[in-house]
Coordinates of C-alpha atoms and ligand atoms in Angstrom, one line a residue:
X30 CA 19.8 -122.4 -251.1
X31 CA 21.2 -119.1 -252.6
X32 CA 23.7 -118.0 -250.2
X33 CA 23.3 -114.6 -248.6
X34 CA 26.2 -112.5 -247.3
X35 CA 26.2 -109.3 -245.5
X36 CA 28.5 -106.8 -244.5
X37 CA 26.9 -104.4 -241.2
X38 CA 29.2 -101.1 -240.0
X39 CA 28.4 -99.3 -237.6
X40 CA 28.4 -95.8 -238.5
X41 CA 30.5 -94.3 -235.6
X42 CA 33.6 -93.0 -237.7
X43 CA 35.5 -92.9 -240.5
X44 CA 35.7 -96.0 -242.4
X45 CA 38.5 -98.4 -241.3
X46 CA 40.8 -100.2 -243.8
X47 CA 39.9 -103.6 -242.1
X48 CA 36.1 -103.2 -242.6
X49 CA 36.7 -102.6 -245.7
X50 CA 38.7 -105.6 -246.1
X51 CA 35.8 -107.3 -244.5
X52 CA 33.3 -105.7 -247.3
X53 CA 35.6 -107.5 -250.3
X54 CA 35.7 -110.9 -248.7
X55 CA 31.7 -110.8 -248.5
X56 CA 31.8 -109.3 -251.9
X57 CA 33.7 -111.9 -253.6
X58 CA 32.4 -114.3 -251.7
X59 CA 28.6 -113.5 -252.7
X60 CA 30.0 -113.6 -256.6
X61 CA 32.0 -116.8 -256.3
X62 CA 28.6 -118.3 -254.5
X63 CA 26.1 -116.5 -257.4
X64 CA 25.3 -115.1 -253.9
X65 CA 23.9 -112.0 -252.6
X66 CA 25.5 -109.2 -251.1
X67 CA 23.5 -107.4 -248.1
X68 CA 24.7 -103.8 -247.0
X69 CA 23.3 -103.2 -243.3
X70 CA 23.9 -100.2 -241.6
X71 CA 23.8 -100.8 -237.8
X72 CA 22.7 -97.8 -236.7
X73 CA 20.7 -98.2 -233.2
X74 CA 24.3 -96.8 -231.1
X75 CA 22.7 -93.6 -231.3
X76 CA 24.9 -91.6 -229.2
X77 CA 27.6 -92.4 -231.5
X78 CA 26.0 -92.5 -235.1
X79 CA 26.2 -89.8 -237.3
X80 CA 24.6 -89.7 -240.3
X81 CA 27.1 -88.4 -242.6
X82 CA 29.2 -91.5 -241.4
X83 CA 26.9 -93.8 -242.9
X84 CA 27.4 -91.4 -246.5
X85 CA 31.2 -92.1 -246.3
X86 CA 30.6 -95.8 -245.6
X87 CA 28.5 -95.7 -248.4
X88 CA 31.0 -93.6 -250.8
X89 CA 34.0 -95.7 -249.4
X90 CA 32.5 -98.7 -250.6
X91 CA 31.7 -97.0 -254.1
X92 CA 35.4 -95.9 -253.9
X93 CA 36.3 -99.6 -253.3
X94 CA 34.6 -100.9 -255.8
X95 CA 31.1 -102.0 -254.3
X96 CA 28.7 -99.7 -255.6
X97 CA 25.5 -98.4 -254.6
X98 CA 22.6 -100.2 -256.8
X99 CA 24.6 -103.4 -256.9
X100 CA 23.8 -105.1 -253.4
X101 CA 20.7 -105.4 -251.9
X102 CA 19.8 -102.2 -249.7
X103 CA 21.1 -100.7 -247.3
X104 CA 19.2 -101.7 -244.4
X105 CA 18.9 -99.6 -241.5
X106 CA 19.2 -101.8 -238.2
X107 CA 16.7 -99.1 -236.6
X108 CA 14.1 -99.9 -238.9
X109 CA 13.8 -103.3 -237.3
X110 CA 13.2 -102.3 -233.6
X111 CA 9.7 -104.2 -233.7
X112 CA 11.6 -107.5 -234.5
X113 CA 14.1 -107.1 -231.8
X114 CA 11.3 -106.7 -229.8
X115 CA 9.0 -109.6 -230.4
X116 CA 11.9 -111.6 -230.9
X117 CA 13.2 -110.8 -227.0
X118 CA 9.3 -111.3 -225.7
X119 CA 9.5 -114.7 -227.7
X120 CA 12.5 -116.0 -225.9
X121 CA 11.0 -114.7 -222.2
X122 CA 7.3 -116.3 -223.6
X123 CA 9.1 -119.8 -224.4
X124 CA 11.0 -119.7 -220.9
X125 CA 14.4 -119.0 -222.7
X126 CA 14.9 -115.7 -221.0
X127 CA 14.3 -114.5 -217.6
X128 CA 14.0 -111.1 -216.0
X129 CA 16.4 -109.8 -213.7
X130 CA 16.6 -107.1 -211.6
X131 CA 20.1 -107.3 -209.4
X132 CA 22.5 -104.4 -209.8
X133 CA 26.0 -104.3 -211.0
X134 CA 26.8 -103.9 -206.9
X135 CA 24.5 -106.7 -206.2
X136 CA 26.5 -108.8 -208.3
X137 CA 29.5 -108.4 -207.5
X138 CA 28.8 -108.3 -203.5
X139 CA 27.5 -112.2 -203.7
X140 CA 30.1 -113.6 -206.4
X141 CA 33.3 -111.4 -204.7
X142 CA 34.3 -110.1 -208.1
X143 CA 34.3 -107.5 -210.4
X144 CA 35.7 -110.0 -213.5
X145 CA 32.8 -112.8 -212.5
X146 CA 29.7 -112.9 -215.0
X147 CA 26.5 -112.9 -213.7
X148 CA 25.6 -115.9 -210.9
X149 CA 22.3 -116.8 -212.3
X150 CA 20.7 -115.3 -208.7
X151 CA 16.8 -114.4 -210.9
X152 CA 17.0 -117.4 -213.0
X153 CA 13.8 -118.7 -211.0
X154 CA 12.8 -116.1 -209.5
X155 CA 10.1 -115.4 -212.2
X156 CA 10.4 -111.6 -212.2
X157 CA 7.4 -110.3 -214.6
X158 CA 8.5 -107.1 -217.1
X159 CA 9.2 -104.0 -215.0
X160 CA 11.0 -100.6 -215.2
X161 CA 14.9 -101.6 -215.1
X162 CA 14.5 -105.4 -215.4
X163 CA 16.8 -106.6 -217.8
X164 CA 16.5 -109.7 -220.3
X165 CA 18.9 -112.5 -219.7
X166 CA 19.2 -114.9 -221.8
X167 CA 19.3 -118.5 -220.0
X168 CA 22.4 -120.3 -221.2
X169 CA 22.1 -124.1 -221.2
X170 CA 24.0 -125.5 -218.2
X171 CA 25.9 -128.3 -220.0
X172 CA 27.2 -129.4 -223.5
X173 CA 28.8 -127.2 -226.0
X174 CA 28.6 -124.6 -228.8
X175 CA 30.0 -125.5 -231.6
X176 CA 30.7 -123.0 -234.2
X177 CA 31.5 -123.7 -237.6
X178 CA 33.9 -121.2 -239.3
X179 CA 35.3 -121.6 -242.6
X180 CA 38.4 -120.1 -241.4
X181 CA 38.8 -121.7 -238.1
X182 CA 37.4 -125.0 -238.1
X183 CA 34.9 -125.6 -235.5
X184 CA 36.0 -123.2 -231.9
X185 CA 34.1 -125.3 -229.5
X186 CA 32.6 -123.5 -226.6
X187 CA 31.2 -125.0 -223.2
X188 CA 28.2 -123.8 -222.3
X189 CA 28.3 -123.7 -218.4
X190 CA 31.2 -121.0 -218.8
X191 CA 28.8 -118.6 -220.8
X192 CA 26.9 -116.6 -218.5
X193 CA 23.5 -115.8 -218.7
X194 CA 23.6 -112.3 -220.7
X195 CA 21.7 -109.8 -221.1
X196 CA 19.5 -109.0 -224.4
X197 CA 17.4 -106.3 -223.2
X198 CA 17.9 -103.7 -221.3
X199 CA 16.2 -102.3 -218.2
X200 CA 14.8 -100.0 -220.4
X201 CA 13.7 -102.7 -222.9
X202 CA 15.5 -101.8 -225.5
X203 CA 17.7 -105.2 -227.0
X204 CA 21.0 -104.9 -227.5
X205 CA 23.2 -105.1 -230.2
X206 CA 24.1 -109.1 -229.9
X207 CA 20.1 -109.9 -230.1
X208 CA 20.0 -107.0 -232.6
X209 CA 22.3 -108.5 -234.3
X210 CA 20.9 -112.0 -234.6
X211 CA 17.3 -111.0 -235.4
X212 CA 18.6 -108.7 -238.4
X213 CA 21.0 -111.7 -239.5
X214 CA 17.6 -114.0 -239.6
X215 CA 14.8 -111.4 -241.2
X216 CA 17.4 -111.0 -243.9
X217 CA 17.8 -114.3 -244.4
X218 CA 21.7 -114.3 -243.7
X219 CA 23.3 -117.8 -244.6
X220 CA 26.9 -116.9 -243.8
X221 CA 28.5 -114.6 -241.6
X222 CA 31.7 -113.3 -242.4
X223 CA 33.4 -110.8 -240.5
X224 CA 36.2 -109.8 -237.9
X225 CA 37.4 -111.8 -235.5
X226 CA 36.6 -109.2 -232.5
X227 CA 33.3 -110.8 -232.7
X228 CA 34.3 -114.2 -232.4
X229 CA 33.7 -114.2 -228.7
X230 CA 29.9 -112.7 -229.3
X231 CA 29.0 -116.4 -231.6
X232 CA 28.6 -119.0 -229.3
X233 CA 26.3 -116.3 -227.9
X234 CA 24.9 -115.5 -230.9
X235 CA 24.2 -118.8 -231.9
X236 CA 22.2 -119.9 -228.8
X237 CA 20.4 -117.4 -229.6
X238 CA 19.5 -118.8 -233.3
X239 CA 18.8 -122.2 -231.6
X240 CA 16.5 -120.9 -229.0
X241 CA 15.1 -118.7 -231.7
X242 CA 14.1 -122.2 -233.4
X243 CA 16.3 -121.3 -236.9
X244 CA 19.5 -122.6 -238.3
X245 CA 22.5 -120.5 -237.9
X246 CA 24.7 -119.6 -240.7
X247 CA 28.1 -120.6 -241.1
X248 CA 30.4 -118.1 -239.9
X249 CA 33.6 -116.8 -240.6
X250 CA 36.0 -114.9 -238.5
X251 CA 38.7 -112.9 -240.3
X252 CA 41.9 -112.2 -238.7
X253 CA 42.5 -108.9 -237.1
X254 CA 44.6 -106.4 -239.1
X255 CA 47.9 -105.4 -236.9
X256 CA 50.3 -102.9 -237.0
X257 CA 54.0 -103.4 -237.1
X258 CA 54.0 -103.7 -233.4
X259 CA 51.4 -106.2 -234.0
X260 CA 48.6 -104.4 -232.2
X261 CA 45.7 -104.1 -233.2
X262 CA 45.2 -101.5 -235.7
X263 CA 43.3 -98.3 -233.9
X264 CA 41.7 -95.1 -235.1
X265 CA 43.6 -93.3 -232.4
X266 CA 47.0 -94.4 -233.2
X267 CA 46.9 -95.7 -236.5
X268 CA 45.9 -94.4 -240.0
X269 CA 43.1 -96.6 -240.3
X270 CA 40.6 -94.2 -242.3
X271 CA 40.0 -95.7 -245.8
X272 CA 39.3 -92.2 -246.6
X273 CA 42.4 -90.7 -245.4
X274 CA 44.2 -93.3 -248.3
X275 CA 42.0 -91.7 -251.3
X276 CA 42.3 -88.7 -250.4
X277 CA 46.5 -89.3 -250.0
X278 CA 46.0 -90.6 -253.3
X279 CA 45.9 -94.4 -253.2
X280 CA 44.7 -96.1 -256.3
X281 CA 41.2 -98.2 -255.3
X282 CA 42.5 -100.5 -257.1
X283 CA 45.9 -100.8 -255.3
X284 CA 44.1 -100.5 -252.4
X285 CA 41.9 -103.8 -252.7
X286 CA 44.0 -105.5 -254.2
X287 CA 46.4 -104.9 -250.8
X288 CA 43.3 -105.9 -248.5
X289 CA 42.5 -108.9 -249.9
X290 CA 46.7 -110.5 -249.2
X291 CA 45.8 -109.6 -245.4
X292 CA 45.9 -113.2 -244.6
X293 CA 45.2 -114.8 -248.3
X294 CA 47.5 -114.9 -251.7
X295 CA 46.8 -115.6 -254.9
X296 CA 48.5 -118.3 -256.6
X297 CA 52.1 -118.7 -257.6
X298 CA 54.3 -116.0 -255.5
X299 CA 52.2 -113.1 -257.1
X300 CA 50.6 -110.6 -255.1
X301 CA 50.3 -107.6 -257.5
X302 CA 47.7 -109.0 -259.6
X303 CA 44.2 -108.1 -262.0
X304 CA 40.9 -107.7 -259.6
X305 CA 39.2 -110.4 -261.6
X306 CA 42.0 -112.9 -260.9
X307 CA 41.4 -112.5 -257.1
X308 CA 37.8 -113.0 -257.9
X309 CA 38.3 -116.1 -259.2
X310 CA 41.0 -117.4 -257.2
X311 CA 40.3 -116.2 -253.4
X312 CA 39.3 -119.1 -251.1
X313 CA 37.9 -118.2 -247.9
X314 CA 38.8 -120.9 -246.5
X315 CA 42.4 -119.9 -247.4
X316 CA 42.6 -117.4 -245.2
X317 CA 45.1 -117.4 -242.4
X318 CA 43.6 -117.0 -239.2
X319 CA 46.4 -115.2 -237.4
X320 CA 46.6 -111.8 -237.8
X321 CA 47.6 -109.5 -240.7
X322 CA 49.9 -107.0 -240.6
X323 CA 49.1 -103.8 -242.2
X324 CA 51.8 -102.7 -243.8
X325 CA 51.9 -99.1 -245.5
X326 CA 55.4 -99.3 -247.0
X327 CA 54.0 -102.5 -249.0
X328 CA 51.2 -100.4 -249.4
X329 CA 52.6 -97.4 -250.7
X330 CA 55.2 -99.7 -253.2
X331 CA 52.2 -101.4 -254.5
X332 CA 50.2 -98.1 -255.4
X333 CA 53.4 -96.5 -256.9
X334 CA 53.6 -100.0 -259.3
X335 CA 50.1 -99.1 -260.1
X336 CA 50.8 -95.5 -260.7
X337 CA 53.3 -96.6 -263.2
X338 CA 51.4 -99.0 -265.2
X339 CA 48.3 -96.2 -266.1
X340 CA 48.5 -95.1 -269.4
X341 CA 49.4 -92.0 -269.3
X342 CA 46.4 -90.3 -270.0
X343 CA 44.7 -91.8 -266.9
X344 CA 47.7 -90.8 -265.1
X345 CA 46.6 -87.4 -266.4
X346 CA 43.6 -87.9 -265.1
X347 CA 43.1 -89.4 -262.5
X348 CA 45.8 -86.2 -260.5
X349 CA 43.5 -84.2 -261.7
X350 CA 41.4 -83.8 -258.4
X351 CA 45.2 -83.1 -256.3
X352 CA 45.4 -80.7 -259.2
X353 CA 42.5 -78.5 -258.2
X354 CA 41.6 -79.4 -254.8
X355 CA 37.9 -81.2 -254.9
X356 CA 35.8 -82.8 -252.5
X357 CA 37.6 -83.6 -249.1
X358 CA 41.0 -82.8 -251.1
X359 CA 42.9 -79.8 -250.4
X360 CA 43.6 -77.3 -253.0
X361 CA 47.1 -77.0 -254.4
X362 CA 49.3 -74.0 -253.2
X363 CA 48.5 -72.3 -256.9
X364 CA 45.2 -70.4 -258.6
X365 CA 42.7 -72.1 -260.8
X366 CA 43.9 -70.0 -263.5
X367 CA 47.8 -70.7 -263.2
X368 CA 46.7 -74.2 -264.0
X369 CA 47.7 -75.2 -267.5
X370 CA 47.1 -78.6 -268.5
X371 CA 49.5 -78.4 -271.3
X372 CA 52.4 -77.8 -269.5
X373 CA 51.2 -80.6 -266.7
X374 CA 50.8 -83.3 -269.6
X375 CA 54.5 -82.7 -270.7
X376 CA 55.8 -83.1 -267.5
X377 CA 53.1 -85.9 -266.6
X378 CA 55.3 -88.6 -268.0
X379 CA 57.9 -87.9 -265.9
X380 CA 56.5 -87.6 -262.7
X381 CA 54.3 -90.9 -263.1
X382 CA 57.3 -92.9 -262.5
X383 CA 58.3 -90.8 -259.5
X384 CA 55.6 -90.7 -256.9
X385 CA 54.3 -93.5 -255.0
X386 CA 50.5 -91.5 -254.0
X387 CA 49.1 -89.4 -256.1
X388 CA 49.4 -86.4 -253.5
X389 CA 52.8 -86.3 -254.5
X390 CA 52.1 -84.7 -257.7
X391 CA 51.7 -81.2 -256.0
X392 CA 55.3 -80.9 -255.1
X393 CA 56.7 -82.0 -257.8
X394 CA 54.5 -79.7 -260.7
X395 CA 54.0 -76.7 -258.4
X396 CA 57.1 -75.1 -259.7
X397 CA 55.3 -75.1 -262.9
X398 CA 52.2 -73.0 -262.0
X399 CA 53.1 -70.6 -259.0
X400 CA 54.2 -67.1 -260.0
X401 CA 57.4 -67.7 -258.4
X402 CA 58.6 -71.3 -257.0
X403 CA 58.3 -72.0 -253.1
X404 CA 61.7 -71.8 -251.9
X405 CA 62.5 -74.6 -249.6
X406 CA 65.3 -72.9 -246.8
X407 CA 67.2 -76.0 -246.4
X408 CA 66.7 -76.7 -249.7
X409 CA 68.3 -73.8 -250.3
X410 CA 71.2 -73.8 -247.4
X411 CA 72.3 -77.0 -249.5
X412 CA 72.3 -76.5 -252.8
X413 CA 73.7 -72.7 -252.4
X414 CA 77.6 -72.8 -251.9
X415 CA 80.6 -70.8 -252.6
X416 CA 80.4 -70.0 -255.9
X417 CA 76.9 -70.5 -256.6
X418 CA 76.2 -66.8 -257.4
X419 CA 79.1 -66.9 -260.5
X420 CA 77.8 -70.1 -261.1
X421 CA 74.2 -68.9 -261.7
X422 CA 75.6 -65.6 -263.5
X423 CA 77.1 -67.5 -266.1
X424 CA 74.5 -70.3 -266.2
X425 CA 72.1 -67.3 -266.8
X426 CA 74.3 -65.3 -269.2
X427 CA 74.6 -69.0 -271.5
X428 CA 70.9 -70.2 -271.6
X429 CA 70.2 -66.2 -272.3
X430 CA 72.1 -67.4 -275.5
X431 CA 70.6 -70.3 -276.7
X432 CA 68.6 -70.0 -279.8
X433 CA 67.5 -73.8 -278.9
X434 CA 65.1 -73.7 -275.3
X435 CA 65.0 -77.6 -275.8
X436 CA 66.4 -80.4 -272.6
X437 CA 69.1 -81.3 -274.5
X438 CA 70.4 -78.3 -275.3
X439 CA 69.9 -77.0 -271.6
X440 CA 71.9 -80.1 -270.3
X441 CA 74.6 -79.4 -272.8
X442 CA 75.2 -76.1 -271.9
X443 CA 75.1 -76.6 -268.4
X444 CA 77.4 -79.4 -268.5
X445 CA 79.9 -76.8 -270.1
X446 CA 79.4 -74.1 -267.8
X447 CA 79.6 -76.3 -264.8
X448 CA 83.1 -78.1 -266.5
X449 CA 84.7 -74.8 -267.1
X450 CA 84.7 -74.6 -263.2
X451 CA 85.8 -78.0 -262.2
X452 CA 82.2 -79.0 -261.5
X453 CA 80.5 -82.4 -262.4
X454 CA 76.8 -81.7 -263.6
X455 CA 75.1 -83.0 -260.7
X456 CA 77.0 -80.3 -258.8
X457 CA 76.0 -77.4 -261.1
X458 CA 72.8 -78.4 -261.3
X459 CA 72.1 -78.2 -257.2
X460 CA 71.7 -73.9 -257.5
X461 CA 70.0 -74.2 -260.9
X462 CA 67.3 -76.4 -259.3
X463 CA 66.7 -74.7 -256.0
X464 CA 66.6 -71.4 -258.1
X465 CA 63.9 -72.7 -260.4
X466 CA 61.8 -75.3 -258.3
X467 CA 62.9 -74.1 -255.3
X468 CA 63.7 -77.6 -254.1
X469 CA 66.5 -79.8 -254.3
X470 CA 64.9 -82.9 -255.8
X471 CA 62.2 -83.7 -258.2
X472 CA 61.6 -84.0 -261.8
X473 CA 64.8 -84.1 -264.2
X474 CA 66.0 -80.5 -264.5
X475 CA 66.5 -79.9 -268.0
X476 CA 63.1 -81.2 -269.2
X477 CA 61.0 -79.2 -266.4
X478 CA 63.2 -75.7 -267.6
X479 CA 61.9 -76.8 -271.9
X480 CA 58.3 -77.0 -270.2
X481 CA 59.1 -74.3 -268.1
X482 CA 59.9 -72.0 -271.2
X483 CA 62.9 -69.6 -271.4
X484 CA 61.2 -66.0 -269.9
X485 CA 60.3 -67.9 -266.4
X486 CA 63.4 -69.9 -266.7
X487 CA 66.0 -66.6 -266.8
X488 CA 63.5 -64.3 -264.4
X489 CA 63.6 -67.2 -261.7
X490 CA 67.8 -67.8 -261.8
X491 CA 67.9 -63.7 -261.9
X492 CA 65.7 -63.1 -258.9
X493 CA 67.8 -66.1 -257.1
X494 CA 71.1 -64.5 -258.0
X495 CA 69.4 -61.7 -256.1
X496 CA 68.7 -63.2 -253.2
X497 CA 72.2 -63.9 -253.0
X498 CA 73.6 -60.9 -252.8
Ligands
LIG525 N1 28.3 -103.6 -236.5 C1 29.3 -104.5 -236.2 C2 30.6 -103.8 -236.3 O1 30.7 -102.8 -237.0 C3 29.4 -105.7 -237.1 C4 28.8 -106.9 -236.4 C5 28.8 -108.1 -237.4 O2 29.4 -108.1 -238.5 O3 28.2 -109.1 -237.0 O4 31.6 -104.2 -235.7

């Protein structure tokens, strides 16, 4: 039997971190299985779908490393409305269903609660089709459900507590469980493996198969993704978006490598490891059914270790997009044509080991390429003290003199200038950088005043010493 994964979004937003975590357990769990990978959009909400949210699922997943042209489809859950259908008059044809016609109000009047599922009231009534009957499904009134999940063993669910739900609507239409199912069976699905909000939908689900007359897959129910709080994570509180990551510039391959320890670790204490050694090493069945926590400080050390171990030329390259601003990325503060690459390669080795995301790279270059540096006020209010304006005179007046525009020189001379008023180099640097970069951190000074060069260099400490005045 080749085994036959699939991962099924709904496209109703942007694309959340723990779906995508979902996506790479299939994913590696189709390849460790000489499996297939199934991409199924379930698209039939269609009050909430968008198509341009199924494009970023599809992107995101690119992003991620599951690329378009290497799974099978996607599917379209819409395109399968005929076998929701039949499969819905099957189960009313073989008595496995029923029709119902009892309101919400109804219900609740005869049971005496809002929070008690439905009372079984048309179960032999033997209501034929009709304008707002719904499907119910007739749930066996004794023995159990037993649900066999690689992650959590077999959960073990008594039937006579499962109500008799609902699998078409009044209109006709099925609804996502049977949806669900009947998509899971036409594509031949031999193991379920996604988030735990569904568990609670699979003894459901698997009646369902049984009454359907197929075998249901095996299942497994990944642990929700928290936050530090340990809620779950949200779209309206958290930052959830994969998207919103790349475009803060995450690494995809920091990134996946971060989803798959939600819950699992590789061998031997590591956790920042190769892709291909999580490929061959993940277990499913390792996973730790509690929840994950999500954590973004983790995240963000993680990336910046990735950061730092590009060669240098991808380093290059891959700021390149925070560079110009392409795509869903903003454009930097400066013009196309103050952009020189020669001057952002010389720096490039230094900032590589400073930034954690590759957004990061903006702040610390932009001195480089605007006409005159963004000033930062408080910046400024700091690094600007009693005898800053002498200080910058004479700083000015020495590096005016140098026949050498090289770091070492620069540092040199500072160093002197600072000394011959009582001040340690860190302090004399403070006005010389604010002046420059307008900022108070970021790159190390003398190097960014040799890429610099010496005309911007003088202009920029003279136009402070202005300010000053
Ligand atoms: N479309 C469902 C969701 O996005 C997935 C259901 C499933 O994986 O079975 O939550």
């Amino acid at each position: 039997m080749t085994v036959r994964v699939r991962f099924a979004p709904s496209p109703t937003g942007m694309f959340h971190v723990g779906g995508a975590r979902s996506a790479l357990q299939n994913w590696i769990y189709a390849k460790q299985q000489g499996g297939v990978f199934v991409l199924r959009i379930e698209d039939t909400d269609a009050a909430r779908n968008k198509p341009e949210w199924t494009e970023g699922i599809l992107s995101a997943l690119d992003w991620i490393g599951i690329e378009r042209g290497s799974y099978e489809g996607p599917h379209f859950q819409s395109q399968y409305a005929g076998e929701h259908r039949a499969a819905a008059a099957r189960l009313h044809e073989s008595g496995r269903a029923y029709y119902c016609d009892c309101t919400r109000e109804a219900v609740q009047a005869r049971t005496g609660s809002q929070y008690q599922g439905y009372d079984g009231f048309c179960r032999d009534r033997g209501l034929e089709p009709g304008e707002g009957r719904a499907l119910r499904f007739r749930t066996p009134d004794e023995g159990e459900t037993v649900v066999v999940d690689l992650i959590r063993g077999e959960p073990t669910f008594e039937n006579k507590l499962i109500e008799d739900f609902v699998i078409a609507r009044g209109d006709g239409s099925p609804v996502f469980l049977l949806a669900n199912v009947v998509d899971d069976m036409t594509m031949g699905i031999t193991h379920v493996i996604r988030a735990e909000e569904h568990l609670p939908n699979t003894p459901k689900q698997q009646l369902l198969w049984d009454a359907l007359g197929v075998k249901p897959p095996v299942w497994a129910h990944v642990p929700v993704v928290v936050n530090e709080k340990r809620q779950k994570l949200s779209k309206r509180r958290d930052k959830v978006a994969l998207e919103a990551y790349r475009d803060e510039g995450y690494l995809a391959a920091a990134m996946r490598n971060y989803l798959m320890l939600l819950g699992w670790a590789p061998s031997g204490d590591r956790e920042i490891v190769p892709w291909s050694v999580i490929e061959e090493e993940f277990r499913l069945a390792e996973v730790n059914p509690s929840p994950a926590f999500f954590d973004e400080k983790k995240l963000r050390a993680f990336n910046g270790e990735y950061i730092r171990a590009l060669p240098v030329e991808e380093f290059v390259e891959v700021c390149r997009p925070w560079l110009t601003g392409t795509g869903t990325i903003a454009p930097p503060p400066w013009q196309p044509e103050e952009f020189d690459a020669d001057a952002f390669a010389a720096v490039a080795p230094l900032a590589q080991t400073r930034i954690a995301v590759l957004s990061e790279i903006v702040p610390n270059v932009d001195f480089l390429f605007l006409a005159s540096p963004l000033i930062d006020e408080a910046a400024w209010a700091k690094a600007m003290k009693e005898g800053s304006a002498e200080l910058l005179d004479a700083a000015t007046a020495a590096f005016e003199a140098l026949e050498s525009w090289d770091a070492e020189t620069l540092k040199s001379t500072l160093e002197a200038v600072g000394a011959e008023r009582g001040l340690k180099l860190g302090k004399a640097q403070a006005p010389v950088r604010v002046a420059v970069t307008g900022r108070t951190v970021g790159l190390p000074l003398f190097e960014s005043l040799e890429v610099l060069g010496r005309e911007r260099t003088l202009s920029r400490l003279r136009a402070a010493r202005v300010r000053l005045v």
